[in-house]
PDB file of C-alpha atoms and ligand atoms in Angstrom:
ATOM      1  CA  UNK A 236     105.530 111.984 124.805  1.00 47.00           C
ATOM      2  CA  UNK A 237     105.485 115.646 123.866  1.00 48.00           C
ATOM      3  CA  UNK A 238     102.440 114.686 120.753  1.00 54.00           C
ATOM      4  CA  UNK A 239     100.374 113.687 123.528  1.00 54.00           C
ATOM      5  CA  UNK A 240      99.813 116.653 125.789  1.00 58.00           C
ATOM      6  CA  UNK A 241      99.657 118.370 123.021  1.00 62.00           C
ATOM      7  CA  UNK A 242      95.584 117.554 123.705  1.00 75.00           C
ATOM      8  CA  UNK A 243      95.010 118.655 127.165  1.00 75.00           C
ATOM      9  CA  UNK A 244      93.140 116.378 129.550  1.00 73.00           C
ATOM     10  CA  UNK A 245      89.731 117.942 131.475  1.00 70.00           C
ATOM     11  CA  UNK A 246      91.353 119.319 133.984  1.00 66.00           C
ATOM     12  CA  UNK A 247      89.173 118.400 136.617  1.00 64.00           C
ATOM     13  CA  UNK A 248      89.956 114.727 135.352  1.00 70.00           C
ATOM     14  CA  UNK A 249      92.074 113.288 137.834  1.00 85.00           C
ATOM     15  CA  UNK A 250      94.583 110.711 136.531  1.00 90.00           C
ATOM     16  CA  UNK A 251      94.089 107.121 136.360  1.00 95.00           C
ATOM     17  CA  UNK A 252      96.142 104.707 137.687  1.00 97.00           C
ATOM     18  CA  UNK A 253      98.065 101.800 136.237  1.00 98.00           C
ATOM     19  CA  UNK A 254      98.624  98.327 137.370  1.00 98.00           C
ATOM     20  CA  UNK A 255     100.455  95.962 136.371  1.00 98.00           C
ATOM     21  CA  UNK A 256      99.575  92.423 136.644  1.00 98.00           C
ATOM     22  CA  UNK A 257     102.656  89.819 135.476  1.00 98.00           C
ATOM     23  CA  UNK A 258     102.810  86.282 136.323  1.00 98.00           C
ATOM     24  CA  UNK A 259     103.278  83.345 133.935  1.00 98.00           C
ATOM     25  CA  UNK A 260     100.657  81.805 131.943  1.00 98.00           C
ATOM     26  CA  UNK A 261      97.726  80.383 134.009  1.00 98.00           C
ATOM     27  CA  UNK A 262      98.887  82.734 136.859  1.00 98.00           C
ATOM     28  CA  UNK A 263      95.335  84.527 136.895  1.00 98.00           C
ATOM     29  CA  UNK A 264      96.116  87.758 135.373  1.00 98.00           C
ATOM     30  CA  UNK A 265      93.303  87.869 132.747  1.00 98.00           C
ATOM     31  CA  UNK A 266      90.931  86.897 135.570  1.00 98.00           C
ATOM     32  CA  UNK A 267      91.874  89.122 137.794  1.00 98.00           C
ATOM     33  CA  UNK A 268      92.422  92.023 135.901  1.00 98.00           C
ATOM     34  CA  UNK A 269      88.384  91.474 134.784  1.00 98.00           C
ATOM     35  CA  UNK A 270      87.850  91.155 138.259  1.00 98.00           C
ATOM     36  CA  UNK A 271      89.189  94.288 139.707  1.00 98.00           C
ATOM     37  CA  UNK A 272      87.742  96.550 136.902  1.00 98.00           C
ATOM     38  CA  UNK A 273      84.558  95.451 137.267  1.00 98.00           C
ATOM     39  CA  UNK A 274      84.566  96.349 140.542  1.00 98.00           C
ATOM     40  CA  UNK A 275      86.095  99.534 139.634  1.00 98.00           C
ATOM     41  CA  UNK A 276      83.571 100.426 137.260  1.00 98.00           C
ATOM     42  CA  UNK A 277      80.680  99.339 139.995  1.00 97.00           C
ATOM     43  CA  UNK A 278      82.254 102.081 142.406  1.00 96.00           C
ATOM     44  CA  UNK A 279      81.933 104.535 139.615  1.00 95.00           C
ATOM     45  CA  UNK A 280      85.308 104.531 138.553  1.00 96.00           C
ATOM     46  CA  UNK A 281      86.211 104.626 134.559  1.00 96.00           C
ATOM     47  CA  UNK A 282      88.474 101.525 134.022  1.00 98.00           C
ATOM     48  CA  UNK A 283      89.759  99.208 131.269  1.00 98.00           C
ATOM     49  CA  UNK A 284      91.674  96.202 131.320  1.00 98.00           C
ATOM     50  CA  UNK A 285      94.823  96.195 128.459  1.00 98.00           C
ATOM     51  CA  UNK A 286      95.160  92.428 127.691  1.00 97.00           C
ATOM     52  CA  UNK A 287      98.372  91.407 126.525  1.00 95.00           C
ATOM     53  CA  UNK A 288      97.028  88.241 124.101  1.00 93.00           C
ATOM     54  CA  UNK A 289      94.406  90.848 122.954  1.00 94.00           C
ATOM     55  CA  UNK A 290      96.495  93.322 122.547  1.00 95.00           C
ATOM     56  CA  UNK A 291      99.089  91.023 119.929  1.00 92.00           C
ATOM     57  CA  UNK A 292      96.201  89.446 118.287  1.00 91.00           C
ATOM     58  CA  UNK A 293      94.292  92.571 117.244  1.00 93.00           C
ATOM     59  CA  UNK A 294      96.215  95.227 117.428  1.00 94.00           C
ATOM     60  CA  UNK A 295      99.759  94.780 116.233  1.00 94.00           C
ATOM     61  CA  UNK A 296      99.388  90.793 115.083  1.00 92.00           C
ATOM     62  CA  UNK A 297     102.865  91.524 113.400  1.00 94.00           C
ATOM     63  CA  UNK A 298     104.283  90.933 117.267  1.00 94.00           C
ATOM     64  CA  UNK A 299     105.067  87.694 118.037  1.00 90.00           C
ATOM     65  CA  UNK A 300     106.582  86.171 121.251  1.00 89.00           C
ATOM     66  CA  UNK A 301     110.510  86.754 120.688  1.00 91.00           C
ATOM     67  CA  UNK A 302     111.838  88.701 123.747  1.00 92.00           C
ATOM     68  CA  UNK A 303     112.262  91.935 121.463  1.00 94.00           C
ATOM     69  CA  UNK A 304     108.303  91.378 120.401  1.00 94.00           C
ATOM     70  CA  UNK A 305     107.503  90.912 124.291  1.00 94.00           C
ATOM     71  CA  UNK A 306     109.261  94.124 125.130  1.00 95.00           C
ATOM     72  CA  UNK A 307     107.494  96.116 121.956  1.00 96.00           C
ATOM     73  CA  UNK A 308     104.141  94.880 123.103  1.00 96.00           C
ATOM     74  CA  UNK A 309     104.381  96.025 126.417  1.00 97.00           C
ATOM     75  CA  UNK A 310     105.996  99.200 125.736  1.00 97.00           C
ATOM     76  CA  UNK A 311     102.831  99.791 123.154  1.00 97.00           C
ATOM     77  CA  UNK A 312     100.440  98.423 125.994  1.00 97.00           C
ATOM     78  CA  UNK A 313     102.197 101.628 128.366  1.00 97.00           C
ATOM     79  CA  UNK A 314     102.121 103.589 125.700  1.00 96.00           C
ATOM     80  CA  UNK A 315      97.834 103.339 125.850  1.00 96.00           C
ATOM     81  CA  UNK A 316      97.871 102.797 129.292  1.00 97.00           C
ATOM     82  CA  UNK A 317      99.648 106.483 129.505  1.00 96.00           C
ATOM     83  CA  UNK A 318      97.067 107.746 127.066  1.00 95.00           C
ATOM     84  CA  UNK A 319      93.894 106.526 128.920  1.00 96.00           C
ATOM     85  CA  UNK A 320      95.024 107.288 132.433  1.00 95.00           C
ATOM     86  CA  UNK A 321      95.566 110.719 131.292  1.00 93.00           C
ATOM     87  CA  UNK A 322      91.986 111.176 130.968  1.00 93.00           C
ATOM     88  CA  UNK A 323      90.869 109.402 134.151  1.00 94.00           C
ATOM     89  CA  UNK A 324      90.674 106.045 133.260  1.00 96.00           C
ATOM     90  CA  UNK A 325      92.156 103.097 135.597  1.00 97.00           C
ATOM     91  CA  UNK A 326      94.055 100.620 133.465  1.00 98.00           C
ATOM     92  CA  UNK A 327      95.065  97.027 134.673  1.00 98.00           C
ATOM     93  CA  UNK A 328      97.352  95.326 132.400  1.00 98.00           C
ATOM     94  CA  UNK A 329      97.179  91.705 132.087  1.00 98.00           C
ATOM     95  CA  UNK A 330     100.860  90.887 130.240  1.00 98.00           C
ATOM     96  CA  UNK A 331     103.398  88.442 130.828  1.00 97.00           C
ATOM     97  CA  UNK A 332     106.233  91.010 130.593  1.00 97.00           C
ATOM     98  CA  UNK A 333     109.229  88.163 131.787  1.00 97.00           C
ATOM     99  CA  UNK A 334     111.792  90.663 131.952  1.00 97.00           C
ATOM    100  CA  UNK A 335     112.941  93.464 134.865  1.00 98.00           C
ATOM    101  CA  UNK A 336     114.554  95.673 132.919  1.00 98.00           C
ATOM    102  CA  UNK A 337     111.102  96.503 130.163  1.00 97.00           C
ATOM    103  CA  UNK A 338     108.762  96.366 133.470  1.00 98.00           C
ATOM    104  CA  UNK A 339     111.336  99.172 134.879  1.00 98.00           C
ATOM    105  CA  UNK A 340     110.632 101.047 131.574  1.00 97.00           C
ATOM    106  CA  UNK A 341     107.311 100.510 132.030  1.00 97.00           C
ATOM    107  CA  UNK A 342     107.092 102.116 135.627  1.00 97.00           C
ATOM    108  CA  UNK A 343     109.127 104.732 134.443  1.00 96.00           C
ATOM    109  CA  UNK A 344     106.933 105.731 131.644  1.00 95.00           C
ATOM    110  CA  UNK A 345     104.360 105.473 134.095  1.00 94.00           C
ATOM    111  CA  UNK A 346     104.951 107.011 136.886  1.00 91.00           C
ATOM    112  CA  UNK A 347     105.682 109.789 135.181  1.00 88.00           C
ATOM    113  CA  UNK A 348     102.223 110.932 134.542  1.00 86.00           C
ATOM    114  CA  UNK A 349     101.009 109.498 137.736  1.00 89.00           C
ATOM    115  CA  UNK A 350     100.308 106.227 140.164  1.00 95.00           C
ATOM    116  CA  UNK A 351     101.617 103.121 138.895  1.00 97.00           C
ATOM    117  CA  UNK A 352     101.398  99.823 140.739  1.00 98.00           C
ATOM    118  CA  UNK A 353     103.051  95.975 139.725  1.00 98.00           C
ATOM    119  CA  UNK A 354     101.659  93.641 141.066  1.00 98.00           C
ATOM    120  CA  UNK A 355     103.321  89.727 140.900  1.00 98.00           C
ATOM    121  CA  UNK A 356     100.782  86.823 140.430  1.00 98.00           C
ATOM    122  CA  UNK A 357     102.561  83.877 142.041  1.00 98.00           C
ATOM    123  CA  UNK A 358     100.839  80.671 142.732  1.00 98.00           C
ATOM    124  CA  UNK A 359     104.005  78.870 141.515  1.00 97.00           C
ATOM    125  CA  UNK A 360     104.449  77.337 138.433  1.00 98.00           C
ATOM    126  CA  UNK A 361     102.994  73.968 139.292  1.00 98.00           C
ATOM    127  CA  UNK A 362      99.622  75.664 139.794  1.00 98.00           C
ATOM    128  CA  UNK A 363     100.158  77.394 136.204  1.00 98.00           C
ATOM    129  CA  UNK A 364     101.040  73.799 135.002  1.00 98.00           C
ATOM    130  CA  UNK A 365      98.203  72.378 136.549  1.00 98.00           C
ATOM    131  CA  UNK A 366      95.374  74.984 135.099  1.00 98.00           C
ATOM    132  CA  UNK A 367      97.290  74.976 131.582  1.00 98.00           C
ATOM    133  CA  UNK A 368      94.094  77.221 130.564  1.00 96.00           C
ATOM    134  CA  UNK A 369      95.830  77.533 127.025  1.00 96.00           C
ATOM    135  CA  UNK A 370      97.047  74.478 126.968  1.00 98.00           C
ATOM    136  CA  UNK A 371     100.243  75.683 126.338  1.00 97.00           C
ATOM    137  CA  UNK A 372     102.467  73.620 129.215  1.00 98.00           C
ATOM    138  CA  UNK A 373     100.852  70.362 127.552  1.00 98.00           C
ATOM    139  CA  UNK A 374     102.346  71.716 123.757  1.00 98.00           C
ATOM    140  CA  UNK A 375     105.543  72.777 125.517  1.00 98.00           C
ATOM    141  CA  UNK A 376     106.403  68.987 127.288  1.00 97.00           C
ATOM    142  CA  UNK A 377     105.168  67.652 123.983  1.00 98.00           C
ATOM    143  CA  UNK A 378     107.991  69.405 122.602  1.00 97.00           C
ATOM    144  CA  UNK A 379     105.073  70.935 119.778  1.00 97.00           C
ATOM    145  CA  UNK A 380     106.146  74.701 121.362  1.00 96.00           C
ATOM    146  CA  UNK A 381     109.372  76.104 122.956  1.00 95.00           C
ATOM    147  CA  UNK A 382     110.006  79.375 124.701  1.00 93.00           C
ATOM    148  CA  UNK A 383     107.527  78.622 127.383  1.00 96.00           C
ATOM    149  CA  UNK A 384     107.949  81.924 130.384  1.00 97.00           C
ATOM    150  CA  UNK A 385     109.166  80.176 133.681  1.00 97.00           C
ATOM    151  CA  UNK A 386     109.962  76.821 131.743  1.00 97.00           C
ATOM    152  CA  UNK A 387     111.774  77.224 129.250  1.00 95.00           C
ATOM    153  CA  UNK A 388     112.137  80.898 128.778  1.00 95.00           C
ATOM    154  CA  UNK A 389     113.408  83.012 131.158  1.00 96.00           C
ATOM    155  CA  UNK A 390     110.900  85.055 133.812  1.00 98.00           C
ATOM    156  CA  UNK A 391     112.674  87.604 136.120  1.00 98.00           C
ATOM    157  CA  UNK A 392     110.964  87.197 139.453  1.00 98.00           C
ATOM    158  CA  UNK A 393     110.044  90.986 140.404  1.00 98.00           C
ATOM    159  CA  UNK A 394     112.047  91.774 143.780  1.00 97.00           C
ATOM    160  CA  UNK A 395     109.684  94.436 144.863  1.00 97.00           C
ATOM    161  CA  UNK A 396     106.565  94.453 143.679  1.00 98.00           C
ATOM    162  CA  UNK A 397     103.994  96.761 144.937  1.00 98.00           C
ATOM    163  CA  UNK A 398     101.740  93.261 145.502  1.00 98.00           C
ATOM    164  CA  UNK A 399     102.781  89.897 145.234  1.00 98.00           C
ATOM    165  CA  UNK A 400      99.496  87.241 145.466  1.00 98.00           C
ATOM    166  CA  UNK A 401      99.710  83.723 145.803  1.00 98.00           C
ATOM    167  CA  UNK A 402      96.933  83.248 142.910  1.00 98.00           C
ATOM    168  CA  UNK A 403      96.793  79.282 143.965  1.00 98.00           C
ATOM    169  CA  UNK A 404      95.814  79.857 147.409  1.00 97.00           C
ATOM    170  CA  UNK A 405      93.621  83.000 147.491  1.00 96.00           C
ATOM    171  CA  UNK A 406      90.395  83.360 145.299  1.00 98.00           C
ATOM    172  CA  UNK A 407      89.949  85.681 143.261  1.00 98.00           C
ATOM    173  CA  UNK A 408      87.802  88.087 144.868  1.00 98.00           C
ATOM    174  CA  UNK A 409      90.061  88.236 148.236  1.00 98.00           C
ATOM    175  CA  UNK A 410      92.779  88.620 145.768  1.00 98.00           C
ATOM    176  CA  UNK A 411      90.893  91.246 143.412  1.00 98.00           C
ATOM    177  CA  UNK A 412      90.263  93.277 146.771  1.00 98.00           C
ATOM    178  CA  UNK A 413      93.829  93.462 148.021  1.00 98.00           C
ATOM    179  CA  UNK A 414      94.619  95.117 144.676  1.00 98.00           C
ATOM    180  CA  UNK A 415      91.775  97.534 145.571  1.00 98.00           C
ATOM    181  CA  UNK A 416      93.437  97.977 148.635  1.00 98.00           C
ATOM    182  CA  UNK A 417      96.060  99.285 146.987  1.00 97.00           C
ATOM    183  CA  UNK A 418      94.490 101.387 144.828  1.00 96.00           C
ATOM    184  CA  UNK A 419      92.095 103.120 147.723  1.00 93.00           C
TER     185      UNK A 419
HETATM  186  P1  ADP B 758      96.583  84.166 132.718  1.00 77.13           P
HETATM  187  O1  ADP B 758      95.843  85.331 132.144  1.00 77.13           O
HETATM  188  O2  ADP B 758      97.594  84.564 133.735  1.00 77.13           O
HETATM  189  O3  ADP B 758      97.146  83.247 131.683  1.00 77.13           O
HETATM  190  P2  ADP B 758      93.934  83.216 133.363  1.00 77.13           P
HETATM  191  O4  ADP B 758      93.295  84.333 134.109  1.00 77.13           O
HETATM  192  O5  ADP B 758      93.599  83.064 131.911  1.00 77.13           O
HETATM  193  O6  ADP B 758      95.518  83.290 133.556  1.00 77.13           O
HETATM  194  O7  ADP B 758      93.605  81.836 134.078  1.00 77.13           O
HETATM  195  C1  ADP B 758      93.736  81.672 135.472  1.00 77.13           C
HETATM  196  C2  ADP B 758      92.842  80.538 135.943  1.00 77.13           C
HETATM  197  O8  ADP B 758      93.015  80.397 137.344  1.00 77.13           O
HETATM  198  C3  ADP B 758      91.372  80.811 135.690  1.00 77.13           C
HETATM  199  O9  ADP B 758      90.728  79.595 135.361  1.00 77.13           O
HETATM  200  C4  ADP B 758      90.885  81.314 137.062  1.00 77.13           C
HETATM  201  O10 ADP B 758      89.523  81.052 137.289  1.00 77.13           O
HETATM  202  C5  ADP B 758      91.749  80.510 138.016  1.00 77.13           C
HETATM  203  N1  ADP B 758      91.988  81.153 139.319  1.00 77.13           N
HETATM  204  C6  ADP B 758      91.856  80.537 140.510  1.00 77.13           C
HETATM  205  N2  ADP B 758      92.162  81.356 141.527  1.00 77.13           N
HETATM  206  C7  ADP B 758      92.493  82.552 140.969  1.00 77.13           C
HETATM  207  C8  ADP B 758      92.898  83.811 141.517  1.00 77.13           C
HETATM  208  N3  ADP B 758      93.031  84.017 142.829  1.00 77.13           N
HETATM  209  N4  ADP B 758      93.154  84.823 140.667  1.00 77.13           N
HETATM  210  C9  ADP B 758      93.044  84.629 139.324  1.00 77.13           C
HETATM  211  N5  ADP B 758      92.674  83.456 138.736  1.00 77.13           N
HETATM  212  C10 ADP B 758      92.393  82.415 139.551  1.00 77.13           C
END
């Protein structure tokens, strides 16, 4: 950490926060997380969303989905988070992240440069199933894909979220405004 305030932030910046959205696939987190920086960006606030697809795909395509990959990726996604919140920016991260102990790591890294905030999409996974926006369930019971989060790969449920949202029976702008609520 000690490379990065090496560059000192405007002072008068005050520190974004960071949220974390987790759920399993089809949960809503992309959605959302578009959803509650836009409107963070219409009340003036500076905001981006870290995506964790986007984030494999483009940035470090050398991750893949093994648990030590999953925890890499979102320690990297923290790592930025850290970076742009220390300059003012609110960052929602839309990742996965199955497993207590990296989200825990994540907090921690967090927190310690200011607010940090997970939030649990939960619409259960029948909803998720249901959507299958990637397709992915359908590849998984066609036994074409394994290591599915909440099927066949482990997901810790978080015990205390900051948020938890049934993302199958709220839309998403009540939902994307009880994360603001959290925020304000
Ligand atoms: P994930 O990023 O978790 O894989 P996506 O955001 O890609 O999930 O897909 C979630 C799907 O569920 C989208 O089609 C979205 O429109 C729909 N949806 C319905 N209700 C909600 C909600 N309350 N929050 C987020 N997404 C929702």
């Amino acid at each position: 950490m000690t490379e990065r305030t090496d560059v000192p932030a405007r002072p008068s910046a005050a520190p974004g926060r960071v949220v974390l959205l987790t759920g399993l696939s089809g949960s809503g987190k992309t959605t959302l997380a578009a959803a509650v920086v836009t409107a963070l960006v219409r009340s003036g606030r500076r905001g981006e969303v870290l995506d964790g697809d986007r984030l494999r795909g483009r940035f470090w395509p050398e991750l893949g989905l093994t648990p030590v990959d999953r925890r890499a990726n979102l320690a990297r996604a923290g790592d930025l988070a850290v970076l742009l919140a220390r300059h003012g920016v609110d960052v929602v991260l839309a990742m996965i992240a199955p497993e207590a102990a990296a989200r825990a790591r994540l907090r921690a890294a967090c927190a310690e440069h200011g607010a940090f905030y997970e939030v649990h999409l939960d619409p259960g996974v029948e909803v998720c199933r249901a959507r299958d926006v990637k397709g992915l369930y359908a590849r998984q019971a066609a036994g074409e894909i394994t290591g599915l989060t909440g099927v066949d790969a482990r997901y810790d449920v978080p015990a205390h979220p900051d948020l938890r949202l049934d993302t199958g029976a709220a839309d998403v702008g009540s939902c994307a405004r009880r994360v603001l609520d959290l925020l304000a």
